[in-house]
Short mmCIF file of C-alpha atoms in Angstrom, two decimals:
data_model
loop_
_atom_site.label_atom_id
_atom_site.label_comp_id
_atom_site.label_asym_id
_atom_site.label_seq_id
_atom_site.Cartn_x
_atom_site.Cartn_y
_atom_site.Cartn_z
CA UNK E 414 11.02 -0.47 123.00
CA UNK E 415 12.51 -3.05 124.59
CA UNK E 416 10.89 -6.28 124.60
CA UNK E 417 10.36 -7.36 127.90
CA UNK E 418 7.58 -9.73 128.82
CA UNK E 419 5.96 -8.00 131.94
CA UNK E 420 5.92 -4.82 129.67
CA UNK E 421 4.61 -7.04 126.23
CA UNK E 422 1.79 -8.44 128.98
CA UNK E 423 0.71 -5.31 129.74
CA UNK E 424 0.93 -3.63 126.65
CA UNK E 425 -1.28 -6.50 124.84
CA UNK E 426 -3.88 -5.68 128.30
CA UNK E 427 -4.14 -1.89 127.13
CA UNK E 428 -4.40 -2.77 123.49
CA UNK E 429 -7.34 -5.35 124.26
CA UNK E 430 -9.00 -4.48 127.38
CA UNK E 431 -9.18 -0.40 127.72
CA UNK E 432 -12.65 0.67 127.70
CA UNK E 433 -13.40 1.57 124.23
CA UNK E 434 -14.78 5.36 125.19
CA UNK E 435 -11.40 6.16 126.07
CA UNK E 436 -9.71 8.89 123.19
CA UNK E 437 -6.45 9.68 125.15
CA UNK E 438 -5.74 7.01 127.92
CA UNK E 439 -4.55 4.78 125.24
CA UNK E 440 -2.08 2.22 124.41
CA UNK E 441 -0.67 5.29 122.14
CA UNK E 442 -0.14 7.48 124.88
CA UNK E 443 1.20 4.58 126.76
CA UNK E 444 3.78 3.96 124.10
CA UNK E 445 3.99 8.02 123.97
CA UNK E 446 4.63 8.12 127.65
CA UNK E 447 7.86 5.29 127.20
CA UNK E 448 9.07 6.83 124.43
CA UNK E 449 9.38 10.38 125.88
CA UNK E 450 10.68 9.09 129.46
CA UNK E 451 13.03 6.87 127.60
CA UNK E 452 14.41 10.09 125.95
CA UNK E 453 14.46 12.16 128.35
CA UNK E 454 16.01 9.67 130.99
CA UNK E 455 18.73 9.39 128.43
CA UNK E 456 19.09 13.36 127.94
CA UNK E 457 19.03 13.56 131.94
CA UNK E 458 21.41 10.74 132.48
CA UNK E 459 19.49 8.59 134.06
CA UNK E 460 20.97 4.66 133.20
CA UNK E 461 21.39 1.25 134.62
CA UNK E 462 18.26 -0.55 137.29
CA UNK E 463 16.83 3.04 137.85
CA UNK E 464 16.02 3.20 133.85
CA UNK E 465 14.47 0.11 133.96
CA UNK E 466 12.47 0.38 136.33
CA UNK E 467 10.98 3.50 135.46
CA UNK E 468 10.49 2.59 132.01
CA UNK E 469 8.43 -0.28 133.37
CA UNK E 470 6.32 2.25 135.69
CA UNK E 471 5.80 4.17 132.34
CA UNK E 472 4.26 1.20 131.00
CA UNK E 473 2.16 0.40 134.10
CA UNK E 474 1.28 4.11 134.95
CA UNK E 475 -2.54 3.77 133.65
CA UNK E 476 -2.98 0.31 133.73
CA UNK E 477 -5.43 1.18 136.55
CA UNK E 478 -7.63 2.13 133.93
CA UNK E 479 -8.29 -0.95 132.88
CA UNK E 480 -10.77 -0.94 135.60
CA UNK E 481 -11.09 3.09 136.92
CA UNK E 482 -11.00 6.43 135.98
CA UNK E 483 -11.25 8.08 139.37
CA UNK E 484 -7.71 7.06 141.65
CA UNK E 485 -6.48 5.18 138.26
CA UNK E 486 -2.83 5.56 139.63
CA UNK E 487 -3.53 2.93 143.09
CA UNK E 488 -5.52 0.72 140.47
CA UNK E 489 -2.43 0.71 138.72
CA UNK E 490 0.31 0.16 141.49
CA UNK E 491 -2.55 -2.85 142.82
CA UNK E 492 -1.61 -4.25 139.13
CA UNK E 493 1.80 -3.70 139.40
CA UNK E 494 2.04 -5.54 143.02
CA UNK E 495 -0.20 -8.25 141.47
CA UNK E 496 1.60 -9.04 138.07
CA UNK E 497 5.73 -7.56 138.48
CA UNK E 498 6.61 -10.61 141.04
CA UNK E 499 5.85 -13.03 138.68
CA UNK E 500 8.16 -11.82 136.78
CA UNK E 501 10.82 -11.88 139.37
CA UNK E 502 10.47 -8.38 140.32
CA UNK E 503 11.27 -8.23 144.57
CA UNK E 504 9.20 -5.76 146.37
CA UNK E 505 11.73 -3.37 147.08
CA UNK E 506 11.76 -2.68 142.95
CA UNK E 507 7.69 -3.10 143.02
CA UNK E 508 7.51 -0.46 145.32
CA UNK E 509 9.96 2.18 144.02
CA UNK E 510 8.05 1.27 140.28
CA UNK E 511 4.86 2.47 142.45
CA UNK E 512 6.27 5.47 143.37
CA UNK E 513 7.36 6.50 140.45
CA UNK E 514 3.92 5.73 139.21
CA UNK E 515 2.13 7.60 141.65
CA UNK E 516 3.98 10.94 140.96
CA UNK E 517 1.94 11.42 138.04
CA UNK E 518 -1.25 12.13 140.53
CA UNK E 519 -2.55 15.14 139.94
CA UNK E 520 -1.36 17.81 141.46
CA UNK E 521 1.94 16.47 140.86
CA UNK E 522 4.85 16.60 142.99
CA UNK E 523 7.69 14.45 142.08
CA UNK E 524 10.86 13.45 143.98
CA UNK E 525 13.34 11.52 142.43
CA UNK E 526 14.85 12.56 139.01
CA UNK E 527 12.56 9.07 137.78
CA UNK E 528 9.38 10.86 139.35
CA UNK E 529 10.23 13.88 137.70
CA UNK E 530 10.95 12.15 134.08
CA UNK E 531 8.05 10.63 134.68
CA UNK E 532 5.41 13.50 135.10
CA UNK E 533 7.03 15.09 132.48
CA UNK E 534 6.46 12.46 129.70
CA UNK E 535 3.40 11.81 130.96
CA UNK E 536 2.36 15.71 130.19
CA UNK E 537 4.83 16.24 127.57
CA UNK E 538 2.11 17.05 124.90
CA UNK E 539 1.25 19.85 126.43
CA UNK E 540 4.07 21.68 124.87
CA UNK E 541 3.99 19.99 121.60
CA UNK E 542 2.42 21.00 118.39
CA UNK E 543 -0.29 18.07 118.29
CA UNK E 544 -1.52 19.43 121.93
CA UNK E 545 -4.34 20.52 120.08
CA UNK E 546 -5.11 16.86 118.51
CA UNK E 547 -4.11 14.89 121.37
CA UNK E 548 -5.81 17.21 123.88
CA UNK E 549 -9.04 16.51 122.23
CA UNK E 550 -9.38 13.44 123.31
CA UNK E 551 -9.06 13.82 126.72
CA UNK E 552 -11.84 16.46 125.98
CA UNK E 553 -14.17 13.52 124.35
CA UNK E 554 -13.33 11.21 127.43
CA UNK E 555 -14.13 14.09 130.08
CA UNK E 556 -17.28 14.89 128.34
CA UNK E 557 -18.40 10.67 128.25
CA UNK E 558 -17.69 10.91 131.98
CA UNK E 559 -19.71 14.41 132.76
CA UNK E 560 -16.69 16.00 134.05
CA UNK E 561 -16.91 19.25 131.40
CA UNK E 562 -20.35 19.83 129.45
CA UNK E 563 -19.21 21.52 126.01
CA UNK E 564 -15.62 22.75 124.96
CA UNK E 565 -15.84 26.25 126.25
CA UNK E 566 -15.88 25.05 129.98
CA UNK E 567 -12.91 22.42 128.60
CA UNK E 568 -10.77 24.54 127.05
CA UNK E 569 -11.00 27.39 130.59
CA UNK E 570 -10.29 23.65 132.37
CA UNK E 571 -7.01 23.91 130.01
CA UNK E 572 -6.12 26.96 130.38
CA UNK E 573 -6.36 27.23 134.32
CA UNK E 574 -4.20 23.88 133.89
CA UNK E 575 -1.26 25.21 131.74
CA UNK E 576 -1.06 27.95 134.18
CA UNK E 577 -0.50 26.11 137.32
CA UNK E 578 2.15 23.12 135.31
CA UNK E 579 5.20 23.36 135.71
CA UNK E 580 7.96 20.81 133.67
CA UNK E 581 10.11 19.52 136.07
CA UNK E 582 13.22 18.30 133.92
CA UNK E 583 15.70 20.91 132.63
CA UNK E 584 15.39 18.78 129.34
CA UNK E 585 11.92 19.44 129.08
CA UNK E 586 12.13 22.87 130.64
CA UNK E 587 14.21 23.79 127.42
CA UNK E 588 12.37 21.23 125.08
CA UNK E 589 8.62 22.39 125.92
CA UNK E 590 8.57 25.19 127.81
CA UNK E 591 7.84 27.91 124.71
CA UNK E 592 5.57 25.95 122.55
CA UNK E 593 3.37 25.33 126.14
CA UNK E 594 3.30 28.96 126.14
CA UNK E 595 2.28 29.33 122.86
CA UNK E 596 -0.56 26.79 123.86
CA UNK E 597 -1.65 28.55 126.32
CA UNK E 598 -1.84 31.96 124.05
CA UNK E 599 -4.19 29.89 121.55
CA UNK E 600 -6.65 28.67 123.91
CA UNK E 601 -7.03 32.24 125.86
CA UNK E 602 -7.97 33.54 122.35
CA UNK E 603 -10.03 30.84 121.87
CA UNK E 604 -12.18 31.52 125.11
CA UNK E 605 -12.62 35.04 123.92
#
């Protein structure tokens, strides 16, 4: 990762100031999140101001919980007005780093190839082999905040979620597709 200060700043935030229940809104799937979007920008060509500034919106894309679960992505692009233009950032970047961010909403419906690099390193676990591991805690933090009671109405939440995502990317169309599948074949056995 590049060091840049406005990313350092907020990356030192995450690391101190995330509510401790949190299991998968981390600064790990932060980093996770850059690291993916970095690659896959690079696989999809995507270069120069563009790359910047969506690797900065990677950085930035949960800062909003800092303060919020529910709406986390406007906490975040609040941050991002509040903290990128001291750091010489002029609204016209501010705002396309806030779009960028706010494709990851749920349902998500990118744009721009940035909104769609975006989503998918934001979800990118799902078609990994720790989706499993990582999964779980987002399991442990919907359970702290009542959303799911026990792990059999989590994992049907999962599996009515793999069915209805879709990767965006035709890098991570090819990269994740299959094992996503094979994710979803494990937890319909599971609920059986």
């Amino acid at each position: 990762m590049q060091q840049r200060p406005e990313c350092t700043y907020m990356l030192d935030k995450l690391r101190d100031d995330l509510p401790k229940h949190l299991k998968y809104h981390t600064l790990g799937h932060t980093l996770d999140v850059y690291s993916r979007a970095e690659a896959i920008a690079k696989a999809e060509g995507l270069n120069g101001r563009m790359l910047d500034l969506l690797l900065v919106a990677a950085v930035y894309h949960d800062a909003g919980y800092l303060h919020q679960r529910v709406e986390h992505e406007n906490r975040s692009c609040t941050i991002v007005r509040e903290v990128l233009p001291g750091y010489g950032y002029p609204e016209k970047e501010i705002e396309e780093i806030c779009r960028i961010i706010m494709a990851t909403q749920l349902p998500q419906n990118p744009g721009s190839l940035a909104e769609q690099i975006i989503c998918d390193a934001d979800l990118d676990y799902l078609g990994r082999d720790d989706f499993f591991t990582t999964g779980e805690g987002l399991y442990y933090e919907m359970l702290h905040d009542g959303v799911v009671a026990n792990e059999n109405e989590w994992d049907a939440i999962q599996v009515k979620f793999l069915e209805n995502h879709r990767f965006f990317t035709p890098t991570s169309i090819a990269l994740r597709s299959a094992k996503k599948q094979d994710n979803l074949n494990r937890l319909k056995a599971r609920l059986q």
